[in-house]
Coordinates of C-alpha atoms and ligand atoms in Angstrom, one line a residue:
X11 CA -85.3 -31.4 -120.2
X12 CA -86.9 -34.3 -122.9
X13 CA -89.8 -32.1 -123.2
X14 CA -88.1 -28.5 -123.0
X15 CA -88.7 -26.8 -126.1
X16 CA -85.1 -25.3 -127.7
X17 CA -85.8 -21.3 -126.3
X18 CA -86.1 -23.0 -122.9
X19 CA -82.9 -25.6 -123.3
X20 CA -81.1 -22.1 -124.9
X21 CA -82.0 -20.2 -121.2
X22 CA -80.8 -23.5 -119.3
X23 CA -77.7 -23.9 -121.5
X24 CA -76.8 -19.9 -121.2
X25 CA -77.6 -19.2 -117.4
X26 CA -75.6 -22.7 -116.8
X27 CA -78.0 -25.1 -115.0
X28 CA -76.6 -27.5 -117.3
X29 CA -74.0 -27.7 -119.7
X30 CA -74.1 -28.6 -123.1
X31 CA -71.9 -31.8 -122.4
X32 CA -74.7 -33.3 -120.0
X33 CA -77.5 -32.0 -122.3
X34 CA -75.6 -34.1 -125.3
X35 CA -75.2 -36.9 -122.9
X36 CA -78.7 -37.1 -121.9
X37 CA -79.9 -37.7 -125.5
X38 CA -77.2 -39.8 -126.3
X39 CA -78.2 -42.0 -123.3
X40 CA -81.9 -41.9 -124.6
X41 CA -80.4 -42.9 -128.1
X42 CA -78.6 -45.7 -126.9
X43 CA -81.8 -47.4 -125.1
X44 CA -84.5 -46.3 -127.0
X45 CA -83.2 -46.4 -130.5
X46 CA -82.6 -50.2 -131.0
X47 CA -86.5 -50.7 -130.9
X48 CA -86.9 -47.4 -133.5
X49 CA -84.1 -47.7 -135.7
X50 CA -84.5 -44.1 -136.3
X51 CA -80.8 -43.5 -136.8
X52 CA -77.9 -45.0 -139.8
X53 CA -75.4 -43.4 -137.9
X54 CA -74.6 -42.1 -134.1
X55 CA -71.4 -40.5 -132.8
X56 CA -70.9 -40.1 -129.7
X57 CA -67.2 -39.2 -129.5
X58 CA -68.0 -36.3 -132.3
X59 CA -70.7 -35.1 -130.6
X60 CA -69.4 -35.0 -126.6
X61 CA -66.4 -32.8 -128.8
X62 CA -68.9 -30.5 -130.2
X63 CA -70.4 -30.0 -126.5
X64 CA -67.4 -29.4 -125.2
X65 CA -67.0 -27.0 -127.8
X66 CA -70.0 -25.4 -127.3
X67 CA -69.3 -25.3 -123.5
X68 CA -65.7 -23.0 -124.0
X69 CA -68.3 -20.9 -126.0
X70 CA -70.0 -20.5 -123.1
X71 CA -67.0 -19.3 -121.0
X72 CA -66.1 -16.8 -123.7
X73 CA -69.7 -15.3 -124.2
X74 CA -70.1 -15.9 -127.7
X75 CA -73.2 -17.6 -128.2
X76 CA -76.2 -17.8 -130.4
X77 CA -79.7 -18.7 -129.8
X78 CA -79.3 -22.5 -130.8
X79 CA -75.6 -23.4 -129.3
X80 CA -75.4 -26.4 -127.2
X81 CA -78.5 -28.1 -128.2
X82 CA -78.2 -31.4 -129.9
X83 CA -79.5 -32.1 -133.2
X84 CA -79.5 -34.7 -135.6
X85 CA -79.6 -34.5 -139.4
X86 CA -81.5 -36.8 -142.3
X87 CA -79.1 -38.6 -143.8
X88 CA -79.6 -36.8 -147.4
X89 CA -77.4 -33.9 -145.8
X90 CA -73.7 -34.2 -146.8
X91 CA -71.6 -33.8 -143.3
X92 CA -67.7 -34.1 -143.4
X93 CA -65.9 -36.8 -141.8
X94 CA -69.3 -38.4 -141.3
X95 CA -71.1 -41.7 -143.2
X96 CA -73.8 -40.3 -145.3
X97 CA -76.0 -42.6 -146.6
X98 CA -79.5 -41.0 -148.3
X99 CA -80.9 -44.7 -146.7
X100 CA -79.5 -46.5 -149.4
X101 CA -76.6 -49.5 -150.3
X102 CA -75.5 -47.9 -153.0
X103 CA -73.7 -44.9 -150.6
X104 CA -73.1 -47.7 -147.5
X105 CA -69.6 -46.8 -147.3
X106 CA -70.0 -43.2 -148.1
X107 CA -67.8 -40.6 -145.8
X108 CA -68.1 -36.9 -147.1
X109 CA -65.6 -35.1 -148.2
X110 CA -67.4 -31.3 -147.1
X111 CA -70.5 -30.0 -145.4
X112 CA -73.7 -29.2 -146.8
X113 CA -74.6 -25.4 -146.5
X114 CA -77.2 -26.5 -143.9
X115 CA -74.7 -28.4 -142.1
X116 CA -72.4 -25.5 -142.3
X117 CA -74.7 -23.0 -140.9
X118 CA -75.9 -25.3 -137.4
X119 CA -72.1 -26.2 -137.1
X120 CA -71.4 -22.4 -137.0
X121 CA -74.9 -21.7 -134.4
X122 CA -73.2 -24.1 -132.6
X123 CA -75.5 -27.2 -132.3
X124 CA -73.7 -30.2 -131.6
X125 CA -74.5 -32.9 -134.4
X126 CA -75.4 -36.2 -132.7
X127 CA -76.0 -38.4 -135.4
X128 CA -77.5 -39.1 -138.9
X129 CA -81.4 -40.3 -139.1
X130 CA -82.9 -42.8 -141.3
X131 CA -84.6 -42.0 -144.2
X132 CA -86.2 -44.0 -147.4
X133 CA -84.1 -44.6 -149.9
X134 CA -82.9 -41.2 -151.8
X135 CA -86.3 -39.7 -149.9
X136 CA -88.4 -42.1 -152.5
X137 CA -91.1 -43.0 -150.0
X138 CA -94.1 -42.4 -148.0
X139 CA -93.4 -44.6 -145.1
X140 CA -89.4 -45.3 -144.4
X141 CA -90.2 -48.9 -145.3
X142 CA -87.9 -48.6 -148.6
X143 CA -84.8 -47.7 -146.4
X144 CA -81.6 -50.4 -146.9
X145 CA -81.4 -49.6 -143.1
X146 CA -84.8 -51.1 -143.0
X147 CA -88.1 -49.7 -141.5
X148 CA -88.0 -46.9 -138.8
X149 CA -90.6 -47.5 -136.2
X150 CA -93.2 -45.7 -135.2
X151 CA -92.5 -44.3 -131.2
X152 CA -96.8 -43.9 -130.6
X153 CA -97.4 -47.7 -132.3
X154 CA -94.1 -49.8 -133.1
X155 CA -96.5 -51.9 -135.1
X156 CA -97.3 -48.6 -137.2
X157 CA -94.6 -46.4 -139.9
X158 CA -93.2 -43.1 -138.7
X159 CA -94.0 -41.5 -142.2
X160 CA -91.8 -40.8 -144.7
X161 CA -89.4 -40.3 -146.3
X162 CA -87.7 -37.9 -143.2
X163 CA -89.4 -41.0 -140.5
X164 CA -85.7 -41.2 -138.7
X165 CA -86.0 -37.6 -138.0
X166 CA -89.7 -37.5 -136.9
X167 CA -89.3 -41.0 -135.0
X168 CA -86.1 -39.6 -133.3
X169 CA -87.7 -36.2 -132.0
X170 CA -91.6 -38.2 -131.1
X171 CA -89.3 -40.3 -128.3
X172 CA -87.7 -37.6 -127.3
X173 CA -84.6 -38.7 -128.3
X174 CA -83.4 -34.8 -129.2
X175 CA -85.1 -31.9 -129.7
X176 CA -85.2 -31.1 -133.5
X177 CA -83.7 -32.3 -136.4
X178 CA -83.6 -31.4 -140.5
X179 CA -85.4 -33.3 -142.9
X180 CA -86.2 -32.9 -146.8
X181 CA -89.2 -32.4 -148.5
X182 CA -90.1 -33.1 -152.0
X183 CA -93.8 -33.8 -152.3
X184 CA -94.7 -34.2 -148.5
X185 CA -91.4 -35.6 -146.5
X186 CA -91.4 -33.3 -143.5
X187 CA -94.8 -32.7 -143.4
X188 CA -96.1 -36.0 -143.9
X189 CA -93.7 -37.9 -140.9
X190 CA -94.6 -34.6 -138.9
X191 CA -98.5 -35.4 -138.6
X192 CA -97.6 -39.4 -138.3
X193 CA -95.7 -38.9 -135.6
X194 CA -97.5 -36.0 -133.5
X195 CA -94.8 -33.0 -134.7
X196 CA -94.8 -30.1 -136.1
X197 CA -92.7 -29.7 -139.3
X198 CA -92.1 -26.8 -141.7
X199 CA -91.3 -27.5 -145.5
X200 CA -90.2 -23.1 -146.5
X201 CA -91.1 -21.8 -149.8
X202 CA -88.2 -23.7 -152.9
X203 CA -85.3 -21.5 -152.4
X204 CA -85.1 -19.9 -149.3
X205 CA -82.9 -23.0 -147.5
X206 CA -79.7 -24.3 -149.7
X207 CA -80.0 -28.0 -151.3
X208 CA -76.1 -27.1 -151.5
X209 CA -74.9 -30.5 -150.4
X210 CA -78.2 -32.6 -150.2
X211 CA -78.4 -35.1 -151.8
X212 CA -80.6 -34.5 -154.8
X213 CA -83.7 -36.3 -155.6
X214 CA -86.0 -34.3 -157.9
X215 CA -84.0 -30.9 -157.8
X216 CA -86.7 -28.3 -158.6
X217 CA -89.3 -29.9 -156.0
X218 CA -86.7 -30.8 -153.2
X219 CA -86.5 -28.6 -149.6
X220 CA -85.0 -28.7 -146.7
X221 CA -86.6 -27.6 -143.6
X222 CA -86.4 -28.2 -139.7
X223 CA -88.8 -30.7 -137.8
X224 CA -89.8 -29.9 -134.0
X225 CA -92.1 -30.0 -131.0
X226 CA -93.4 -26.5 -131.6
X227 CA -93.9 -23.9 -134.5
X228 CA -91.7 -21.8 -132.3
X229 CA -89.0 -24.3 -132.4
X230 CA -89.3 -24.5 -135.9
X231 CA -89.3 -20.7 -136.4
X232 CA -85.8 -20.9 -134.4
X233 CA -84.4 -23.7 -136.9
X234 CA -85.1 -22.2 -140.0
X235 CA -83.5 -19.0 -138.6
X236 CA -80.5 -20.9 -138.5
X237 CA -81.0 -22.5 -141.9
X238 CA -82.3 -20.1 -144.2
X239 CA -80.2 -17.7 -146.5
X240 CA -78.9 -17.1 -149.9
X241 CA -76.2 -19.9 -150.8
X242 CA -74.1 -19.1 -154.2
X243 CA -73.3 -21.9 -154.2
X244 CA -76.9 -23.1 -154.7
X245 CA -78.0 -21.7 -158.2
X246 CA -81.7 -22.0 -157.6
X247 CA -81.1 -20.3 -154.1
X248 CA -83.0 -17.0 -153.7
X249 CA -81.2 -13.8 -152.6
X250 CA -83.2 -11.7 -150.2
X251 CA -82.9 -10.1 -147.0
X252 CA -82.6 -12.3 -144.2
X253 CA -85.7 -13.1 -142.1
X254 CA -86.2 -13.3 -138.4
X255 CA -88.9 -16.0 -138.7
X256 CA -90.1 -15.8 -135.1
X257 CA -91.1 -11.9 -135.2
X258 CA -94.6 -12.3 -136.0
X259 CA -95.3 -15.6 -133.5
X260 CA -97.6 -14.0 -131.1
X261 CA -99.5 -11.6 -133.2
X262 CA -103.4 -12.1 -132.4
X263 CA -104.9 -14.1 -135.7
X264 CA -107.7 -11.7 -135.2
X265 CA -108.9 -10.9 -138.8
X266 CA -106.8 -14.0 -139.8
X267 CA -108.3 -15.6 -143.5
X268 CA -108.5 -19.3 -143.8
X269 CA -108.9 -20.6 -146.7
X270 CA -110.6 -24.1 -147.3
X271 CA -109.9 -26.0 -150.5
X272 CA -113.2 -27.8 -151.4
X273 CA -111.2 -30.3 -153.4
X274 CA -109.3 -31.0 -149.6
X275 CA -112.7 -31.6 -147.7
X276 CA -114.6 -33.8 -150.4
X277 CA -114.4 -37.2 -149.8
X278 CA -110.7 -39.2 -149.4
X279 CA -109.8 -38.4 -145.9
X280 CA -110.6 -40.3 -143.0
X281 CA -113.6 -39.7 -140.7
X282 CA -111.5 -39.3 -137.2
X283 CA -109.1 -37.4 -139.5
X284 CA -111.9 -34.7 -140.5
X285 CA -113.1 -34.5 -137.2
X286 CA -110.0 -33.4 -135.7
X287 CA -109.3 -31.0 -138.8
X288 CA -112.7 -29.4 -138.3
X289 CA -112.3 -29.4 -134.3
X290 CA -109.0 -27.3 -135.1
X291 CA -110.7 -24.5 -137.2
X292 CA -113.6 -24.3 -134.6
X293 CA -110.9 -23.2 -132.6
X294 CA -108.7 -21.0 -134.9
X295 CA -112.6 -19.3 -135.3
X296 CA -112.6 -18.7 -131.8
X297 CA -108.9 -16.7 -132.0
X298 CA -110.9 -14.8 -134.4
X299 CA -109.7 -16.1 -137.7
X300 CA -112.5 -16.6 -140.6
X301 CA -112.6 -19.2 -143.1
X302 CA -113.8 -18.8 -146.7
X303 CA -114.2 -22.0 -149.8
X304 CA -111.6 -21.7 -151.8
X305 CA -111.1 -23.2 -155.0
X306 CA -108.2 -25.7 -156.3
X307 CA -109.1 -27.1 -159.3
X308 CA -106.3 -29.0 -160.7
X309 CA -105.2 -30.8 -157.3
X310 CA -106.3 -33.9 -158.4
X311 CA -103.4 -34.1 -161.2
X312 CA -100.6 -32.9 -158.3
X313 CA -100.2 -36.9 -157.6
X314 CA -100.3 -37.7 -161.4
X315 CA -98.1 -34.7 -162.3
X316 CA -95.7 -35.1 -159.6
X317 CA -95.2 -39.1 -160.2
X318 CA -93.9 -37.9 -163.9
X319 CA -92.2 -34.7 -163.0
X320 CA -90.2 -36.1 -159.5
X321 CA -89.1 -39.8 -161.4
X322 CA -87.9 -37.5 -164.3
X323 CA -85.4 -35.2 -162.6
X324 CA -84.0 -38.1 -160.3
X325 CA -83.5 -40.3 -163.4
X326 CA -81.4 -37.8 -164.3
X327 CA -80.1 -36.8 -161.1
X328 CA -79.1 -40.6 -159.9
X329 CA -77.0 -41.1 -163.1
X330 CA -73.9 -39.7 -161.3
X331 CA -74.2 -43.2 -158.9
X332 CA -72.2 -45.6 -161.6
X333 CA -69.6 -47.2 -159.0
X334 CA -67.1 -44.6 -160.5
X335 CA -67.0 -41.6 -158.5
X336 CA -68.4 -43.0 -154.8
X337 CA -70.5 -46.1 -153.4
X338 CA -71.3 -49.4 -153.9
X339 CA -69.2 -51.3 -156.8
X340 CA -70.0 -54.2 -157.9
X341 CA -67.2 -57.5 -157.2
X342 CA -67.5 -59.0 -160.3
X343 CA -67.8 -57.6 -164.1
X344 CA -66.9 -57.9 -167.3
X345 CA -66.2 -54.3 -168.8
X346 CA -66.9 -50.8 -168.0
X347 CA -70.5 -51.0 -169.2
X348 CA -70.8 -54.2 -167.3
X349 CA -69.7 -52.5 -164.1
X350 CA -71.8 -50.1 -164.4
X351 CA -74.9 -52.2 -164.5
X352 CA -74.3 -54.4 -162.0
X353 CA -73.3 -51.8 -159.3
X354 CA -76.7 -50.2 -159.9
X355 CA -78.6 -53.2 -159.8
X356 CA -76.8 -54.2 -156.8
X357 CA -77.2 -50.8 -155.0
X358 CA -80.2 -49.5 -155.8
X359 CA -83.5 -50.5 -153.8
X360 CA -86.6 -51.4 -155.9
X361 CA -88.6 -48.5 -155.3
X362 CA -85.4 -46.1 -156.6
X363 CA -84.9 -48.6 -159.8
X364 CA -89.0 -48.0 -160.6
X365 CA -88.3 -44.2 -160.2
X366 CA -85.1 -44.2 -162.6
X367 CA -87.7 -46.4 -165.2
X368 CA -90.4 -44.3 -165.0
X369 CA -88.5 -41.1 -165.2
X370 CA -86.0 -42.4 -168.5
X371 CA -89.1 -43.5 -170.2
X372 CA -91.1 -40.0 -169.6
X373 CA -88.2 -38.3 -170.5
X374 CA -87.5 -40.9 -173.8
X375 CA -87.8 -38.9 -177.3
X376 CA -91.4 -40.9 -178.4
X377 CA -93.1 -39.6 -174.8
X378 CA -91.5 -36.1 -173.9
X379 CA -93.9 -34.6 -174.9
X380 CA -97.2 -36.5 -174.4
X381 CA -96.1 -37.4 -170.0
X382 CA -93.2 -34.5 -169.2
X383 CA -94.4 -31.5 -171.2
X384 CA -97.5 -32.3 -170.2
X385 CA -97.1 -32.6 -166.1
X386 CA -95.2 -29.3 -166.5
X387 CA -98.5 -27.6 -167.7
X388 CA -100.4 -28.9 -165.3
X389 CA -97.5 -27.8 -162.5
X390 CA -98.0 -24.4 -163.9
X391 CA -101.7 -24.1 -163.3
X392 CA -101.2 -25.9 -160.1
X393 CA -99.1 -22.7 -159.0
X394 CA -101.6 -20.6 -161.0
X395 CA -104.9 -22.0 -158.9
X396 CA -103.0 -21.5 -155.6
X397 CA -102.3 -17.8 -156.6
X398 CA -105.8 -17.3 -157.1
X399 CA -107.0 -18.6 -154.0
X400 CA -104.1 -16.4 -151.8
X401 CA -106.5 -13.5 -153.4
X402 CA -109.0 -14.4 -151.4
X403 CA -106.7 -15.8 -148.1
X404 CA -103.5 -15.7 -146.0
X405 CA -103.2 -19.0 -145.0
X406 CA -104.8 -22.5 -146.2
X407 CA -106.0 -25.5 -143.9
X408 CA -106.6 -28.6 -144.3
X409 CA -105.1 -32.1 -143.4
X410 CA -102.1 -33.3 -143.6
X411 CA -102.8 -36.9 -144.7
X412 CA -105.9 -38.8 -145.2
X413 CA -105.4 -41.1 -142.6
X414 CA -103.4 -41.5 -139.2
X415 CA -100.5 -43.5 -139.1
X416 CA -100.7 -47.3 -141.1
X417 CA -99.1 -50.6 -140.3
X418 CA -95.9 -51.5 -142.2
X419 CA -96.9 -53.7 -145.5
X420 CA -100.2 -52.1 -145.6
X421 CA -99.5 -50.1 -148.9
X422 CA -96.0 -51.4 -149.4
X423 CA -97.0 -54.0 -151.6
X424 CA -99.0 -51.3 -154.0
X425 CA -96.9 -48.4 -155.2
X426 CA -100.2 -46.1 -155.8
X427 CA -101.6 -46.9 -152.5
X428 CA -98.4 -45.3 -151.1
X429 CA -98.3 -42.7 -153.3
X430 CA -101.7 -41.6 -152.7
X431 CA -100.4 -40.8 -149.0
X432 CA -99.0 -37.4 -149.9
X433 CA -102.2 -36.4 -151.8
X434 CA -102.6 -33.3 -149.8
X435 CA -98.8 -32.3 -149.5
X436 CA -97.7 -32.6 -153.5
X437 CA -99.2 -29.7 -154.5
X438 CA -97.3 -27.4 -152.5
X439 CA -94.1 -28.4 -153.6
X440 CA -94.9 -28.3 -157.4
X441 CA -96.3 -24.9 -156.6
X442 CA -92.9 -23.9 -154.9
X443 CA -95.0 -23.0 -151.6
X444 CA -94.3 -23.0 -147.8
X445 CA -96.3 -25.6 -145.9
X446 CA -96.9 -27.3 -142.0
X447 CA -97.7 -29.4 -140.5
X448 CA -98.9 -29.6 -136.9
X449 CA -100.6 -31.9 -134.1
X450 CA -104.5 -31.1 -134.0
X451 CA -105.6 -34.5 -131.9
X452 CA -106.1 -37.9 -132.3
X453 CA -107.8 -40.6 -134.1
X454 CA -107.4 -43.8 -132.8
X455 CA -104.7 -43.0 -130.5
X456 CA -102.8 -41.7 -132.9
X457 CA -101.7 -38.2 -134.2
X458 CA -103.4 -36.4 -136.3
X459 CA -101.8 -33.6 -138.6
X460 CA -103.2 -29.9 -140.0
X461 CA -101.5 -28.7 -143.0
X462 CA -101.1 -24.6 -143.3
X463 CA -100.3 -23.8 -146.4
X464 CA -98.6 -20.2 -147.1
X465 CA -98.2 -17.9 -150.4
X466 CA -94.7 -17.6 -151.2
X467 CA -92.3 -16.4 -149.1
X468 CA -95.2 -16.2 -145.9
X469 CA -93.8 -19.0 -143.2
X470 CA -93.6 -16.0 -140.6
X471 CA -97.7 -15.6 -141.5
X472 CA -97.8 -19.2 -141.0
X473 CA -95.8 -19.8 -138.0
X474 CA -98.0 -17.1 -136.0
X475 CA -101.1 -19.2 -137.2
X476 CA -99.6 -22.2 -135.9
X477 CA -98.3 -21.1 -132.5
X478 CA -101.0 -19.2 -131.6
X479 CA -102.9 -22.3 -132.3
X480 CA -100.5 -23.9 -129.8
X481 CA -100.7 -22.0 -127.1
X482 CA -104.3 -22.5 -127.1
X483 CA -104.2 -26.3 -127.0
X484 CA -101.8 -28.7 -126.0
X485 CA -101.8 -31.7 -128.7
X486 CA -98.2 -31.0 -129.3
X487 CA -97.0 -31.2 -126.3
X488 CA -98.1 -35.0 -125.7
X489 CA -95.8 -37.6 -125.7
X490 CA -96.0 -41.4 -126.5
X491 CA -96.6 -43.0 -123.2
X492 CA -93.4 -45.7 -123.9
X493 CA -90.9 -42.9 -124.7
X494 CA -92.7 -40.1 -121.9
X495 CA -89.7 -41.0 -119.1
Ligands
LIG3 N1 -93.7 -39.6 -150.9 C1 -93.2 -38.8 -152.0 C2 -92.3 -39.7 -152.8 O1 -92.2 -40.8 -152.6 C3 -92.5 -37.6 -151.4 C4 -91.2 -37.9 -150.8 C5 -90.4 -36.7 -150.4 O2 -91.0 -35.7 -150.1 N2 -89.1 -36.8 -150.4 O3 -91.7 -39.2 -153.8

């Protein structure tokens, strides 16, 4: 059952050769012994989640069912979930319960998965690594010695052990896809607007999405079924026909077009890193895609662009956290302004405080124009260099990361060194487009992740490109030998 994928866990659940009340129970038992050593959950309920089953079990009975009900799943801890502690990794909401659901949280609730818990994340998603969490670091299930990813590591750390089959995770310049090639998972970040940030906690508003991390591209394809759709409530939510996201899975990728940024495969990434990359499009050549060079000229300013663009909008966006409204407040102060500034120098971690610096400066009257205006240009022809080369492709590949998973304090100490981690992922969210990420092998005994980028709106195109890829090999379905029983 650990290693069912959720189409097969959906047949068990609905021809009743287990219910969802021992499914729930056999994850939560896995929690309970595994997760001290991971610490890839804030939060675990068992008493909410044996009700859900339960729930899910009458459903059952009565015959109203959809594909997903039954199956456990947990959520990052950026999602708002009523009754439930949500913390977005971070002091300053420790004693945070939610008053309502997040749309996404909405929308499982009504497929019926049964919520077990809330996974660690870095703090407010600022991270590359899950070492800034106030939950501290979340372990690494293939190397405990080595970081999950980040900033959605709980999630990734969670599904790697087998501790559940799928969870949700956020993705502003890399956070799904990032954790999902660290930990040897496949993770789906959909084109900005197709899943509602109703209700998740904002970071950097017009970058931030959520999306589902899983075993499989066919997994995934099931989850963002689930999640996707127009949200009113969500202004920057996009209103257009609703997708079946696994309709085009099994479609040969015979006359499939790659196309290979040259800026991806110059130097920067790692040599067991390339060789599984390349060892991945030999074989997506012998399902009968080509590849063809494509250009990207102004990658090299996503990570510069980005590091103005994402600090700005969560300056702004972190404001609302003044020990008024929710959270941390400080003991002691002397007046309003007082209060204030101590509860957000008490509750905030360092890497958020550098953020909210960097951003008010960028944003500050004497630099608007010379930092922000500027990385909004380059943003622009970011989007404009990625439309060119979808004239000449359907798909992009490339890696994930430059390197396999790292040992916790190796870049922690150097803010650039970290940030350079998502060098291959920020582009695609300042471009608004749908990327994955998905096991192609191993260096060092570690996973290695392929990115597939898509033009707007083409994650079915993409999730055909990545199952057929997994049918053909098996990388995804290894398990870290500690966690494998
Ligand atoms: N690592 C990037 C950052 O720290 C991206 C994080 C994310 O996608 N949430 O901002």
């Amino acid at each position: 059952m650990i290693n069912s994928s959720l189409k097969e866990l959906a047949t068990a659940l609905a021809t009743r050769k287990i219910s969802s009340v021992e499914l729930t129970t056999l994850f939560l038992d896995r929690i309970e012994r595994y997760n001290p050593a991971l610490n890839a959950f804030v939060t675990i309920d068992r008493d909410k989640a044996l009700a859900a089953a339960h729930a899910a079990d009458k459903n059952f009975g009565a015959g109203g069912t959809a594909a997903l009900t039954g199956i456990p799943l947990a959520h990052k801890d950026i999602f708002c979930t009523e009754g439930w502690r949500t913390t977005c990794g971070s002091k300053i909401l420790d004693n945070f319960v939610s008053p309502y659901d997040a749309t996404v949280v909405e929308k499982f609730k009504a497929a019926g998965m049964v919520l077990v818990g809330k996974c660690n994340m870095d703090e407010f998603a600022m991270g590359s690594s899950n070492e800034s969490s106030y939950f501290g670091p979340v372990k690494n299930p293939w190397d405990l010695e080595r970081v999950p990813g980040g900033s959605s590591g709980g999630s990734a750390a969670a599904i790697a052990a087998r501790l559940l089959p799928a969870a949700t995770g956020t993705d502003t310049g890399g956070s799904i896809r990032q954790p999902a090639a660290l930990c040897g998972l496949t993770g789906l970040k959909p084109t900005y607007g197709v899943v509602s940030r109703y209700g998740m906690i904002a970071f950097a508003s017009s970058l931030d999405q959520g999306g589902p991390l899983a075993k499989s591209a066919e997994d995934c394809a099931l989850m963002l079924n689930a999640m996707a759709g127009f949200d009113p409530r969500d202004s920057t939510s996009l209103e257009r026909p609703t997708e079946d996201y696994t309709r085009d899975l099994d479609k040969p990728l015979a006359g499939l077009r790659i196309g290979l940024p040259r800026e991806f495969f110059a130097a920067g990434m790692d040599d067991g890193v390339r060789a599984a990359v390349e060892a991945a499009l030999d074989e997506y050549r012998k399902l009968g895609a080509t590849t063809v060079e494509v250009d990207l000229p102004n990658s090299g300013l996503s990570v510069p662009a980005y590091y103005v663009i994402a600090p700005a909008e969560a300056s702004s966006n972190l404001s609302r956290f003044d020990g008024v409204r929710y959270g941390h407040r400080a003991a002691d102060y002397a007046d309003l302004n007082d209060m204030y500034a101590r509860s957000r120098a008490e509750g905030f971690g360092a890497e958020v405080k550098r953020r909210i610096l960097i951003g008010t400066y960028v944003l500050s009257h004497g630099y608007y124009d010379a930092y922000y205006l500027k990385a909004q240009k380059i943003r622009r022809l970011i989007a404009a260099d990625f439309s060119a080369a979808f004239r000449e492709c359907d798909v992009i590949m490339g890696p994930t990361a430059p390197s396999v998973a790292f040992r916790f304090g190796e870049k922690a100490a150097d803010p650039v060194q970290m940030y350079l981690s998502d060098i291959y992922t920020i582009a695609v969210n300042l471009a608004g487009l749908p990327g994955m990420s998905i096991p192609c092998g191993f260096d060092q005994n570690l996973p290695v992740g392929m990115q597939l980028i898509g033009p707007w709106f083409g994650e079915a195109r993409m999730l055909n490109a990545a199952h057929r890829y997994q049918q053909a090999t098996d990388w995804h379905v290894r398990v870290p030998a500690a966690f494998a029983a």
